[in-house]
Coordinates of C-alpha atoms in Angstrom, one line a residue:
Chain A
M24 CA 37.8 -27.1 20.1
L25 CA 34.0 -26.7 19.7
E26 CA 33.6 -24.6 22.9
S27 CA 36.5 -22.4 21.9
L28 CA 35.0 -21.8 18.4
K29 CA 31.6 -21.0 19.9
E30 CA 33.2 -18.3 22.2
Q31 CA 35.2 -17.0 19.2
F32 CA 32.0 -16.8 17.1
S33 CA 30.2 -14.9 19.8
A34 CA 33.0 -12.4 20.1
H35 CA 33.3 -12.1 16.4
V36 CA 29.6 -11.2 15.8
K37 CA 29.6 -8.6 18.6
N38 CA 32.8 -7.1 17.2
L39 CA 31.2 -7.0 13.7
Q40 CA 28.0 -5.4 15.2
N41 CA 30.2 -2.7 16.7
Q42 CA 32.1 -2.0 13.5
I43 CA 28.9 -1.7 11.5
S44 CA 27.3 0.5 14.1
Q45 CA 30.3 2.8 14.0
R46 CA 30.3 3.0 10.2
M47 CA 26.6 3.9 10.3
K48 CA 27.3 6.7 12.9
D49 CA 30.1 8.0 10.8
L50 CA 27.8 8.4 7.8
D51 CA 24.6 9.5 9.7
V52 CA 26.0 11.7 12.4
Q53 CA 22.8 12.5 14.3
I54 CA 21.4 9.0 14.1
D55 CA 19.3 7.8 17.1
I56 CA 20.4 4.5 18.5
N57 CA 18.2 2.5 20.9
E58 CA 20.1 -0.4 22.4
D59 CA 18.3 -3.2 24.3
N60 CA 20.1 -6.0 26.1
W61 CA 17.5 -8.6 26.5
S62 CA 17.6 -12.0 28.1
R63 CA 15.4 -15.1 27.7
L64 CA 14.4 -18.2 29.6
D65 CA 14.7 -21.5 27.9
H66 CA 12.0 -24.2 27.6
I67 CA 12.3 -25.2 31.2
G68 CA 12.6 -21.7 32.6
E69 CA 16.3 -21.5 33.1
D70 CA 18.9 -19.0 31.7
G71 CA 18.4 -19.2 27.9
G72 CA 20.8 -16.5 26.7
G73 CA 19.7 -13.3 25.1
G74 CA 20.9 -10.6 22.8
I75 CA 21.8 -7.1 22.0
T76 CA 19.3 -5.3 19.7
R77 CA 20.3 -2.0 18.2
A78 CA 17.5 0.0 16.6
F79 CA 18.6 3.0 14.5
E80 CA 16.6 5.9 13.2
G81 CA 18.3 8.6 11.3
N82 CA 18.3 10.9 8.3
I83 CA 20.2 8.6 5.9
F84 CA 19.2 5.3 7.5
E85 CA 15.5 5.8 8.1
N86 CA 15.3 2.7 10.2
A87 CA 17.6 -0.2 10.8
G88 CA 18.3 -3.0 13.2
V89 CA 21.8 -4.4 13.8
N90 CA 21.3 -7.3 16.2
T91 CA 23.3 -10.1 17.8
S92 CA 21.9 -12.9 19.9
E93 CA 23.1 -16.0 21.8
I94 CA 20.4 -18.5 22.4
K95 CA 21.2 -21.5 24.7
G96 CA 19.4 -24.1 26.7
K97 CA 16.6 -26.6 26.4
I98 CA 14.2 -26.3 23.5
N99 CA 10.8 -27.7 23.0
P100 CA 11.3 -31.4 22.1
E101 CA 8.8 -31.3 19.2
F102 CA 10.6 -28.3 17.8
A103 CA 14.0 -30.0 18.3
K104 CA 13.0 -32.7 15.8
K105 CA 12.5 -30.2 13.1
L106 CA 16.2 -29.1 13.3
Q107 CA 19.3 -31.0 12.2
G108 CA 20.1 -32.8 15.5
D109 CA 18.1 -35.0 17.8
S110 CA 19.0 -33.3 21.0
D111 CA 16.8 -30.7 22.8
Q112 CA 20.0 -28.8 23.8
L113 CA 20.4 -25.9 21.5
W114 CA 23.1 -23.2 21.2
A115 CA 22.8 -20.6 18.4
T116 CA 24.6 -17.4 17.9
G117 CA 24.5 -14.9 15.1
I118 CA 24.3 -11.4 13.8
S119 CA 21.4 -10.1 11.8
L120 CA 21.0 -6.8 10.1
I121 CA 18.5 -4.9 8.1
I122 CA 19.0 -1.3 6.9
H123 CA 16.2 0.7 5.2
P124 CA 17.7 4.0 3.9
F125 CA 15.5 7.0 3.5
N126 CA 16.7 7.9 0.0
P127 CA 15.2 5.6 -2.7
K128 CA 18.4 5.7 -4.6
I129 CA 20.2 3.8 -1.8
P130 CA 19.3 0.1 -1.7
T131 CA 17.9 -1.7 1.4
V132 CA 20.2 -4.4 2.6
H133 CA 19.9 -7.5 4.8
M134 CA 22.7 -9.7 6.2
N135 CA 22.8 -12.6 8.7
F136 CA 25.5 -15.0 9.8
R137 CA 24.9 -17.7 12.4
M138 CA 26.5 -20.7 14.0
I139 CA 24.3 -23.4 15.5
N140 CA 25.1 -26.4 17.8
Q141 CA 22.4 -28.9 18.6
G142 CA 23.7 -31.9 20.6
D143 CA 26.7 -33.2 18.7
K144 CA 25.7 -31.4 15.4
V145 CA 27.2 -28.1 14.4
W146 CA 26.3 -26.0 11.3
F147 CA 26.4 -22.5 9.9
G148 CA 24.0 -20.4 7.8
G149 CA 23.8 -16.9 6.5
G150 CA 24.2 -14.5 3.6
A151 CA 23.6 -11.0 2.4
D152 CA 21.1 -9.7 -0.2
L153 CA 20.4 -6.3 -1.7
T154 CA 17.0 -4.7 -2.4
P155 CA 17.5 -1.6 -4.6
F156 CA 14.7 0.6 -6.0
Y157 CA 16.5 2.3 -8.8
P158 CA 18.2 0.7 -11.8
Y159 CA 21.8 1.7 -11.0
E160 CA 23.0 -1.6 -12.4
E161 CA 26.6 -0.8 -11.6
D162 CA 25.7 -0.9 -7.9
F163 CA 24.2 -4.4 -8.3
S164 CA 27.4 -5.6 -10.1
Y165 CA 29.5 -4.0 -7.4
F166 CA 27.6 -5.8 -4.6
H167 CA 27.7 -9.1 -6.3
G168 CA 31.3 -8.5 -7.3
V169 CA 32.4 -8.2 -3.6
W170 CA 30.6 -11.4 -2.7
K171 CA 32.1 -13.2 -5.8
K172 CA 35.5 -12.1 -4.6
A173 CA 34.8 -13.1 -1.0
C174 CA 33.6 -16.6 -2.1
K175 CA 36.5 -17.1 -4.6
P176 CA 38.8 -19.0 -2.2
Y177 CA 36.0 -21.4 -1.5
G178 CA 34.6 -21.8 -5.0
N179 CA 31.0 -21.5 -3.8
Y180 CA 29.7 -18.2 -5.2
D181 CA 27.6 -19.7 -8.0
H182 CA 25.9 -22.1 -5.6
M183 CA 25.2 -19.5 -2.9
K184 CA 24.0 -17.0 -5.4
K185 CA 21.5 -19.5 -6.9
T186 CA 20.3 -20.5 -3.4
C187 CA 19.7 -16.8 -2.6
D188 CA 17.9 -16.2 -5.9
E189 CA 15.6 -19.2 -5.0
Y190 CA 15.0 -18.2 -1.4
F191 CA 14.0 -14.5 -1.4
V192 CA 11.0 -15.0 -3.7
N193 CA 7.4 -14.0 -3.4
A194 CA 5.8 -17.1 -5.0
H195 CA 2.4 -15.4 -4.7
R196 CA 3.7 -12.4 -6.8
N197 CA 4.6 -14.4 -10.0
N198 CA 7.9 -15.5 -8.4
E199 CA 9.3 -12.0 -8.2
M200 CA 12.4 -11.7 -5.9
R201 CA 12.2 -9.2 -3.2
G202 CA 15.4 -7.6 -4.5
I203 CA 18.4 -8.5 -6.7
G204 CA 19.8 -11.3 -4.5
G205 CA 23.3 -11.8 -3.2
I206 CA 24.4 -15.0 -1.4
F207 CA 22.6 -17.4 0.9
F208 CA 23.5 -20.7 2.6
D209 CA 22.1 -22.9 5.3
H210 CA 23.0 -26.2 7.1
L211 CA 26.6 -25.7 6.1
N212 CA 28.8 -28.5 7.6
T213 CA 31.6 -29.9 5.4
G214 CA 32.9 -32.1 8.2
D215 CA 35.8 -29.8 8.8
L216 CA 34.6 -27.5 11.6
K217 CA 37.6 -25.2 11.7
K218 CA 37.5 -24.7 7.9
D219 CA 33.7 -23.9 8.0
F220 CA 34.2 -21.5 10.9
D221 CA 37.1 -19.7 9.1
M222 CA 35.1 -19.4 5.9
V223 CA 32.0 -18.0 7.6
V224 CA 34.0 -15.4 9.6
D225 CA 35.8 -14.5 6.4
L226 CA 32.6 -14.0 4.4
S227 CA 30.9 -12.0 7.1
N228 CA 33.9 -9.7 7.2
H229 CA 33.1 -8.7 3.6
F230 CA 29.7 -7.2 4.4
I231 CA 30.9 -3.7 5.2
E232 CA 32.8 -3.5 1.9
S233 CA 29.8 -4.9 -0.1
Y234 CA 27.3 -2.2 1.1
F235 CA 28.7 1.0 2.6
P236 CA 30.5 2.3 -0.5
I237 CA 27.2 2.2 -2.4
V238 CA 25.6 4.3 0.4
E239 CA 28.4 6.8 0.2
N240 CA 28.2 7.0 -3.5
R241 CA 24.4 7.5 -3.6
M242 CA 23.6 9.5 -0.4
Q243 CA 23.7 12.9 -2.1
E244 CA 21.5 11.9 -5.0
D245 CA 18.3 13.9 -5.6
F246 CA 15.0 12.0 -5.7
G247 CA 11.4 12.8 -6.5
Q248 CA 8.0 11.7 -5.3
E249 CA 7.8 9.0 -8.0
D250 CA 11.0 7.5 -6.7
V251 CA 9.5 7.4 -3.2
D252 CA 6.3 5.9 -4.4
F253 CA 8.1 3.1 -6.1
Q254 CA 10.3 2.5 -3.0
L255 CA 7.3 2.4 -0.7
H256 CA 5.5 0.0 -3.1
R257 CA 8.6 -2.3 -3.2
R258 CA 8.8 -2.1 0.6
G259 CA 5.3 -3.5 0.6
R260 CA 6.6 -6.6 -1.2
Y261 CA 9.4 -6.8 1.3
V262 CA 6.9 -7.0 4.2
E263 CA 4.9 -9.6 2.3
F264 CA 8.0 -11.7 1.9
N265 CA 9.1 -11.4 5.5
L266 CA 5.7 -12.2 7.0
L267 CA 4.5 -14.8 4.5
H268 CA 7.7 -16.7 3.5
D269 CA 10.8 -15.9 5.6
R270 CA 11.7 -19.0 7.6
G271 CA 13.7 -17.0 10.0
T272 CA 10.9 -14.6 10.9
L273 CA 8.3 -17.4 11.3
F274 CA 10.9 -19.5 13.3
G275 CA 11.5 -16.6 15.6
L276 CA 7.8 -15.7 16.2
K277 CA 6.8 -19.4 16.6
T278 CA 9.5 -20.1 19.2
N279 CA 8.5 -17.1 21.3
G280 CA 11.4 -15.0 20.1
R281 CA 11.5 -11.3 21.1
T282 CA 8.9 -9.9 18.6
D283 CA 10.3 -6.4 18.5
S284 CA 13.8 -7.7 17.7
I285 CA 12.4 -9.9 14.9
L286 CA 10.0 -7.4 13.3
I287 CA 12.6 -4.6 13.4
S288 CA 13.2 -5.9 9.9
L289 CA 10.0 -4.1 8.7
P290 CA 10.5 -0.7 7.0
K291 CA 9.1 2.4 8.7
R292 CA 6.9 3.6 5.8
V293 CA 5.1 1.2 3.4
M294 CA 2.5 1.6 0.7
Y295 CA 0.2 -0.9 -0.9
S296 CA -1.8 -0.5 -4.0
Y297 CA -4.2 -2.7 -5.9
K298 CA -2.7 -4.1 -9.1
Y299 CA 0.4 -2.0 -9.0
A300 CA 2.1 -1.6 -12.4
P301 CA 5.0 0.7 -13.2
E302 CA 4.4 3.3 -16.0
K303 CA 5.4 1.9 -19.5
G304 CA 8.8 3.0 -20.4
S305 CA 9.6 4.4 -16.9
V306 CA 12.8 3.6 -15.0
Y307 CA 10.6 1.6 -12.6
E308 CA 9.5 -0.7 -15.3
K309 CA 13.1 -1.2 -16.2
M310 CA 13.9 -1.8 -12.5
M311 CA 11.2 -4.5 -12.3
E312 CA 13.2 -6.7 -14.7
N313 CA 16.0 -6.9 -12.2
Y314 CA 13.8 -8.7 -9.7
F315 CA 14.3 -12.0 -11.5
P316 CA 17.5 -14.1 -11.4
K317 CA 20.2 -12.5 -13.5
S318 CA 24.0 -12.8 -13.7
W319 CA 25.7 -9.7 -12.4
Chain B
M28 CA -33.1 -27.7 -2.9
L29 CA -29.3 -27.4 -2.6
E30 CA -28.8 -26.2 -6.2
S31 CA -31.5 -23.6 -5.8
L32 CA -30.1 -22.3 -2.5
K33 CA -26.6 -22.1 -4.1
E34 CA -28.1 -20.0 -6.9
Q35 CA -29.9 -17.8 -4.4
F36 CA -26.8 -17.3 -2.4
S37 CA -24.8 -16.2 -5.5
A38 CA -27.5 -13.8 -6.4
H39 CA -27.7 -12.5 -2.8
V40 CA -24.0 -11.7 -2.4
K41 CA -23.9 -9.9 -5.7
N42 CA -26.9 -7.9 -4.7
L43 CA -25.3 -7.0 -1.4
Q44 CA -22.1 -6.1 -3.2
N45 CA -24.1 -3.6 -5.3
Q46 CA -25.9 -2.2 -2.4
I47 CA -22.7 -1.6 -0.5
S48 CA -20.9 -0.1 -3.5
Q49 CA -23.9 2.3 -4.0
R50 CA -23.7 3.4 -0.3
M51 CA -20.0 4.1 -0.7
K52 CA -20.5 6.1 -3.8
D53 CA -23.3 8.1 -2.1
L54 CA -20.9 9.1 0.7
D55 CA -17.7 9.5 -1.3
V56 CA -19.0 11.0 -4.6
Q57 CA -15.7 11.2 -6.5
I58 CA -14.5 7.8 -5.5
D59 CA -12.6 5.8 -8.1
I60 CA -13.9 2.3 -8.7
N61 CA -11.8 -0.3 -10.5
E62 CA -13.9 -3.4 -11.3
D63 CA -12.3 -6.6 -12.4
N64 CA -14.3 -9.7 -13.6
W65 CA -11.8 -12.5 -13.3
S66 CA -12.1 -16.2 -14.0
R67 CA -10.0 -19.2 -12.9
L68 CA -9.2 -22.7 -14.0
D69 CA -9.8 -25.5 -11.6
H70 CA -7.2 -28.1 -10.6
I71 CA -7.6 -30.0 -13.9
G72 CA -7.7 -26.9 -16.0
E73 CA -11.4 -26.6 -16.6
D74 CA -13.8 -23.7 -15.8
G75 CA -13.3 -23.0 -12.1
G76 CA -15.6 -20.0 -11.6
G77 CA -14.3 -16.6 -10.9
G78 CA -15.3 -13.3 -9.2
I79 CA -16.0 -9.7 -9.3
T80 CA -13.3 -7.6 -7.5
R81 CA -14.2 -3.9 -6.9
A82 CA -11.3 -1.8 -5.7
F83 CA -12.2 1.7 -4.4
E84 CA -9.9 4.7 -3.9
G85 CA -11.5 7.8 -2.6
N86 CA -11.3 10.8 -0.2
I87 CA -13.3 9.2 2.6
F88 CA -12.5 5.6 1.8
E89 CA -8.8 5.7 1.2
N90 CA -8.8 2.2 -0.1
A91 CA -11.3 -0.6 0.0
G92 CA -12.2 -3.9 -1.7
V93 CA -15.8 -5.2 -2.1
N94 CA -15.5 -8.6 -3.7
T95 CA -17.6 -11.5 -4.6
S96 CA -16.4 -14.8 -5.9
E97 CA -17.8 -18.2 -7.0
I98 CA -15.2 -21.0 -7.0
K99 CA -16.2 -24.3 -8.5
G100 CA -14.6 -27.5 -9.9
K101 CA -12.0 -30.0 -8.9
I102 CA -9.5 -29.1 -6.2
N103 CA -6.2 -30.6 -5.3
P104 CA -6.9 -33.9 -3.5
E105 CA -4.4 -33.2 -0.7
F106 CA -6.0 -29.9 -0.1
A107 CA -9.5 -31.4 -0.2
K108 CA -8.7 -33.6 2.8
K109 CA -8.0 -30.5 4.9
L110 CA -11.6 -29.3 4.4
Q111 CA -14.8 -30.7 5.9
G112 CA -15.8 -33.2 3.2
D113 CA -13.9 -36.0 1.5
S114 CA -14.7 -35.0 -2.1
D115 CA -12.4 -33.1 -4.5
Q116 CA -15.4 -31.2 -5.9
L117 CA -15.7 -27.8 -4.3
W118 CA -18.2 -25.0 -4.7
A119 CA -17.7 -21.9 -2.6
T120 CA -19.4 -18.5 -3.0
G121 CA -19.1 -15.4 -0.9
I122 CA -18.7 -11.7 -0.4
S123 CA -15.7 -10.2 1.3
L124 CA -15.1 -6.6 2.1
I125 CA -12.5 -4.5 3.7
I126 CA -12.7 -0.7 4.0
H127 CA -9.8 1.5 5.2
P128 CA -11.1 5.1 5.6
F129 CA -8.7 8.0 5.4
N130 CA -9.8 9.8 8.5
P131 CA -8.4 8.1 11.7
K132 CA -11.7 8.9 13.5
I133 CA -13.6 6.5 11.2
P134 CA -12.9 2.8 11.9
T135 CA -11.7 0.2 9.4
V136 CA -14.1 -2.6 8.9
H137 CA -14.0 -6.1 7.5
M138 CA -16.9 -8.4 6.6
N139 CA -17.2 -11.8 4.9
F140 CA -20.1 -14.2 4.4
R141 CA -19.6 -17.5 2.5
M142 CA -21.5 -20.7 1.6
I143 CA -19.4 -23.8 0.8
N144 CA -20.4 -27.2 -0.7
Q145 CA -17.9 -30.0 -0.9
G146 CA -19.3 -33.3 -2.1
D147 CA -22.4 -33.9 0.1
K148 CA -21.3 -31.4 2.8
V149 CA -22.6 -27.9 3.0
W150 CA -21.5 -25.2 5.5
F151 CA -21.4 -21.5 6.1
G152 CA -18.9 -19.0 7.5
G153 CA -18.5 -15.3 8.0
G154 CA -18.7 -12.4 10.3
A155 CA -17.9 -8.7 10.6
D156 CA -15.3 -7.0 12.8
L157 CA -14.4 -3.4 13.5
T158 CA -10.9 -1.8 13.8
P159 CA -11.2 1.7 15.3
F160 CA -8.2 4.0 16.1
Y161 CA -9.9 6.4 18.4
P162 CA -11.7 5.7 21.7
Y163 CA -15.2 6.6 20.6
E164 CA -16.7 3.9 22.8
E165 CA -20.3 4.7 21.7
D166 CA -19.3 3.6 18.2
F167 CA -18.1 0.3 19.5
S168 CA -21.3 -0.2 21.4
Y169 CA -23.3 0.8 18.4
F170 CA -21.5 -1.7 16.1
H171 CA -21.8 -4.6 18.6
G172 CA -25.4 -3.5 19.3
V173 CA -26.4 -4.0 15.7
W174 CA -24.9 -7.5 15.6
K175 CA -26.5 -8.3 19.0
K176 CA -29.8 -7.4 17.5
A177 CA -29.2 -9.3 14.3
C178 CA -28.2 -12.4 16.2
K179 CA -31.1 -12.2 18.7
P180 CA -33.6 -14.5 16.8
Y181 CA -30.9 -17.1 16.7
G182 CA -29.5 -16.8 20.3
N183 CA -25.9 -16.9 19.0
Y184 CA -24.4 -13.5 19.6
D185 CA -22.4 -14.4 22.7
H186 CA -20.8 -17.4 21.0
M187 CA -20.1 -15.6 17.7
K188 CA -18.7 -12.6 19.6
K189 CA -16.3 -14.8 21.6
T190 CA -15.2 -16.7 18.5
C191 CA -14.4 -13.3 16.9
D192 CA -12.5 -12.1 20.0
E193 CA -10.4 -15.3 19.8
Y194 CA -9.8 -15.3 16.1
F195 CA -8.5 -11.8 15.2
V196 CA -5.6 -11.9 17.6
N197 CA -1.9 -11.2 17.1
A198 CA -0.5 -13.9 19.4
H199 CA 3.0 -12.6 18.7
R200 CA 1.9 -9.1 20.1
N201 CA 0.9 -10.2 23.6
N202 CA -2.5 -11.4 22.3
E203 CA -3.6 -8.0 21.3
M204 CA -6.7 -8.1 19.0
R205 CA -6.4 -6.3 15.7
G206 CA -9.5 -4.3 16.6
I207 CA -12.5 -4.5 18.9
G208 CA -14.1 -7.6 17.4
G209 CA -17.6 -8.2 16.2
I210 CA -19.0 -11.6 15.2
F211 CA -17.3 -14.6 13.5
F212 CA -18.4 -18.1 12.8
D213 CA -17.2 -21.0 10.6
H214 CA -18.2 -24.6 9.7
L215 CA -21.8 -23.7 10.5
N216 CA -24.2 -26.6 9.7
T217 CA -27.0 -27.3 12.1
G218 CA -28.5 -30.0 9.9
D219 CA -31.3 -27.7 8.7
L220 CA -29.9 -26.2 5.5
K221 CA -32.8 -23.9 4.8
K222 CA -32.6 -22.5 8.3
D223 CA -28.8 -22.0 8.2
F224 CA -29.2 -20.3 4.8
D225 CA -31.9 -17.9 6.0
M226 CA -29.9 -17.0 9.1
V227 CA -26.7 -16.2 7.1
V228 CA -28.6 -14.1 4.6
D229 CA -30.3 -12.3 7.4
L230 CA -27.1 -11.6 9.3
S231 CA -25.3 -10.4 6.2
N232 CA -28.2 -7.9 5.6
H233 CA -27.2 -6.2 8.8
F234 CA -23.8 -5.1 7.7
I235 CA -24.8 -1.8 6.1
E236 CA -26.6 -0.8 9.3
S237 CA -23.7 -1.8 11.5
Y238 CA -21.1 0.4 9.8
F239 CA -22.2 3.2 7.5
P240 CA -24.0 5.3 10.2
I241 CA -20.7 5.4 12.1
V242 CA -19.0 6.7 8.9
E243 CA -21.6 9.4 8.4
N244 CA -21.3 10.4 12.0
R245 CA -17.5 10.7 12.0
M246 CA -16.6 11.8 8.5
Q247 CA -16.5 15.5 9.3
E248 CA -14.3 15.1 12.4
D249 CA -11.0 17.0 12.5
F250 CA -7.9 15.0 13.1
G251 CA -4.2 15.7 13.7
Q252 CA -0.8 14.2 12.9
E253 CA -0.8 12.2 16.1
D254 CA -4.1 10.6 15.2
V255 CA -2.7 9.6 11.8
D256 CA 0.5 8.2 13.4
F257 CA -1.6 6.0 15.7
Q258 CA -3.8 4.9 12.8
L259 CA -0.8 4.0 10.6
H260 CA 0.8 2.1 13.5
R261 CA -2.3 0.1 14.1
R262 CA -2.6 -0.6 10.3
G263 CA 0.8 -2.2 10.7
R264 CA -0.7 -4.6 13.2
Y265 CA -3.5 -5.2 10.8
V266 CA -1.0 -6.2 8.1
E267 CA 0.8 -8.5 10.6
F268 CA -2.4 -10.3 11.4
N269 CA -3.5 -10.7 7.8
L270 CA -0.1 -12.0 6.6
L271 CA 0.9 -14.1 9.6
H272 CA -2.4 -15.4 11.0
D273 CA -5.4 -15.0 8.8
R274 CA -6.5 -18.4 7.6
G275 CA -8.5 -16.9 4.7
T276 CA -5.5 -15.0 3.3
L277 CA -3.1 -18.0 3.6
F278 CA -5.8 -20.3 2.2
G279 CA -6.3 -18.0 -0.8
L280 CA -2.6 -17.6 -1.5
K281 CA -1.7 -21.2 -1.0
T282 CA -4.5 -22.3 -3.4
N283 CA -3.4 -20.0 -6.2
G284 CA -6.1 -17.5 -5.6
R285 CA -5.9 -14.2 -7.3
T286 CA -3.3 -12.4 -5.3
D287 CA -4.5 -8.9 -6.0
S288 CA -8.0 -9.7 -4.9
I289 CA -6.8 -11.3 -1.7
L290 CA -4.2 -8.7 -0.7
I291 CA -6.6 -5.8 -1.5
S292 CA -7.2 -6.2 2.3
L293 CA -4.0 -4.4 3.0
P294 CA -4.2 -0.7 3.9
K295 CA -2.7 1.8 1.5
R296 CA -0.4 3.6 3.9
V297 CA 1.3 1.8 6.8
M298 CA 3.9 2.6 9.4
Y299 CA 6.1 0.4 11.6
S300 CA 8.2 1.5 14.5
Y301 CA 10.4 -0.4 17.0
K302 CA 8.9 -0.9 20.4
Y303 CA 5.8 1.3 19.8
A304 CA 4.2 2.5 22.9
P305 CA 1.5 5.2 23.2
E306 CA 2.3 8.3 25.3
K307 CA 1.2 7.9 28.9
G308 CA -2.2 9.4 29.6
S309 CA -2.9 9.9 25.9
V310 CA -6.1 8.9 24.1
Y311 CA -4.1 6.3 22.3
E312 CA -3.1 4.6 25.5
K313 CA -6.7 4.6 26.4
M314 CA -7.6 3.1 23.0
M315 CA -5.1 0.3 23.5
E316 CA -7.2 -1.1 26.3
N317 CA -10.0 -1.7 23.9
Y318 CA -7.9 -4.2 21.9
F319 CA -8.6 -6.9 24.4
P320 CA -11.9 -8.8 24.8
K321 CA -14.5 -6.6 26.4
S322 CA -18.3 -6.6 26.7
W323 CA -19.8 -3.8 24.6

């Protein structure tokens, strides 16, 4: 059954990648899409799988990456020990996505779902989290609401929400979160492979519903220079999280992953400033309160 | 003698900080200077020293930090083991500087000189390196020429130049350097404390000569949007190096250093793009060749 589920997961993530790409094209008609089919060698120089990276640059979606990959083959034995299994044979397939919209009223979003098989161990990981720049709290409740609904049959929203709140944190910035969270899980293996598989596929199928209605609702909003300044400042915090703390990014770069596919997660324009503080009483000051764990 | 040299080193770096600040004000008359005198607690909550952070924002120097600090007191015992000595009493004083000019024809520069005393061990570290964005090779030769001259009495330019070429490297970007190097050294202790001290003070006194004449020579140069785009792209690589690889940055953040003083090193405006490549035959393509070790 394992081999069949692996094939199904590969097919599922590619299908999801196409659905999401189509939805982006429908909204941002003139968007540029740069697709790269890349392949890799494994630790001993044999076929190690590869991936499909799709880089988007448009008017609504300033830059985005919607990627799938299927890694297989022998991995470095020292690195193998740091994973769950004790085999140096690894198979890992997943979809990962990051969307940085141009308009600061539309939130940035990240999503990733993956299935991993090392020797006789199999596990799943993933989640989705939102990084908004404007205090439209109804959007945050909507996003969390979709994930709450998605998780309902499995009774795991509270746990996955808390894990997400604890993961996407800039410890060096007074424990501010990079955004307003969502859900996150790792090393998922309940012992019932088919059940885990079905759940992860089901969750991942809620991504489109969780995000694109927010985009459609906000894409016509006006914005000013102050909104852009706050967005670019928060994008700076996003870069800090990804390069200093994100395990996925460091994992990828340290295992000779394809750098351009990994760092596609970085936003096009970013701004840093010394001792940034939002103006007292401004919407940005209000927004800052949302970057700490909260119930939506 | 040690205590007297420590006092002299503290006075020296503060004096150098003032000289450099003055030089920047002379060139960029309306520059904003935001000075913070901060203090810290050591590992057991007692007086742990502090520092003077000077953040600059101007027309010529878009953003810059010229900082001194004097850390003292008890450090975390686990962390103490990772240093040179086996004591948990640390004293460390230094100057660190980063200047990001607005005009892409003026190079970015970084400099740092420090004296460290842990238990009965004393050592020095530091260096200066240049990150230009335009192939004015005479400027690179000039910068290296000043350091070659500075190192001449000590016969260590070749070694320090090589150490610098090997340190400021983005391994995940095909081993590109972040700039064109300079000099770098760490754990310097020849056994003759006074001699080491005199050399480090002497080297640090060459910084002003190594950099500001280049600024004066280039500050009136015209530039276009393509120059800015290349500058912002390379600043992205600068951020990647600082957050992924720079030991000083990670050391500071992981030991509860003052985040704003550490990340003052990041440039104000940055741009990332997927699979960046300079146009064939352009000056930027020519410039890229300089980001690998070369004799100047």
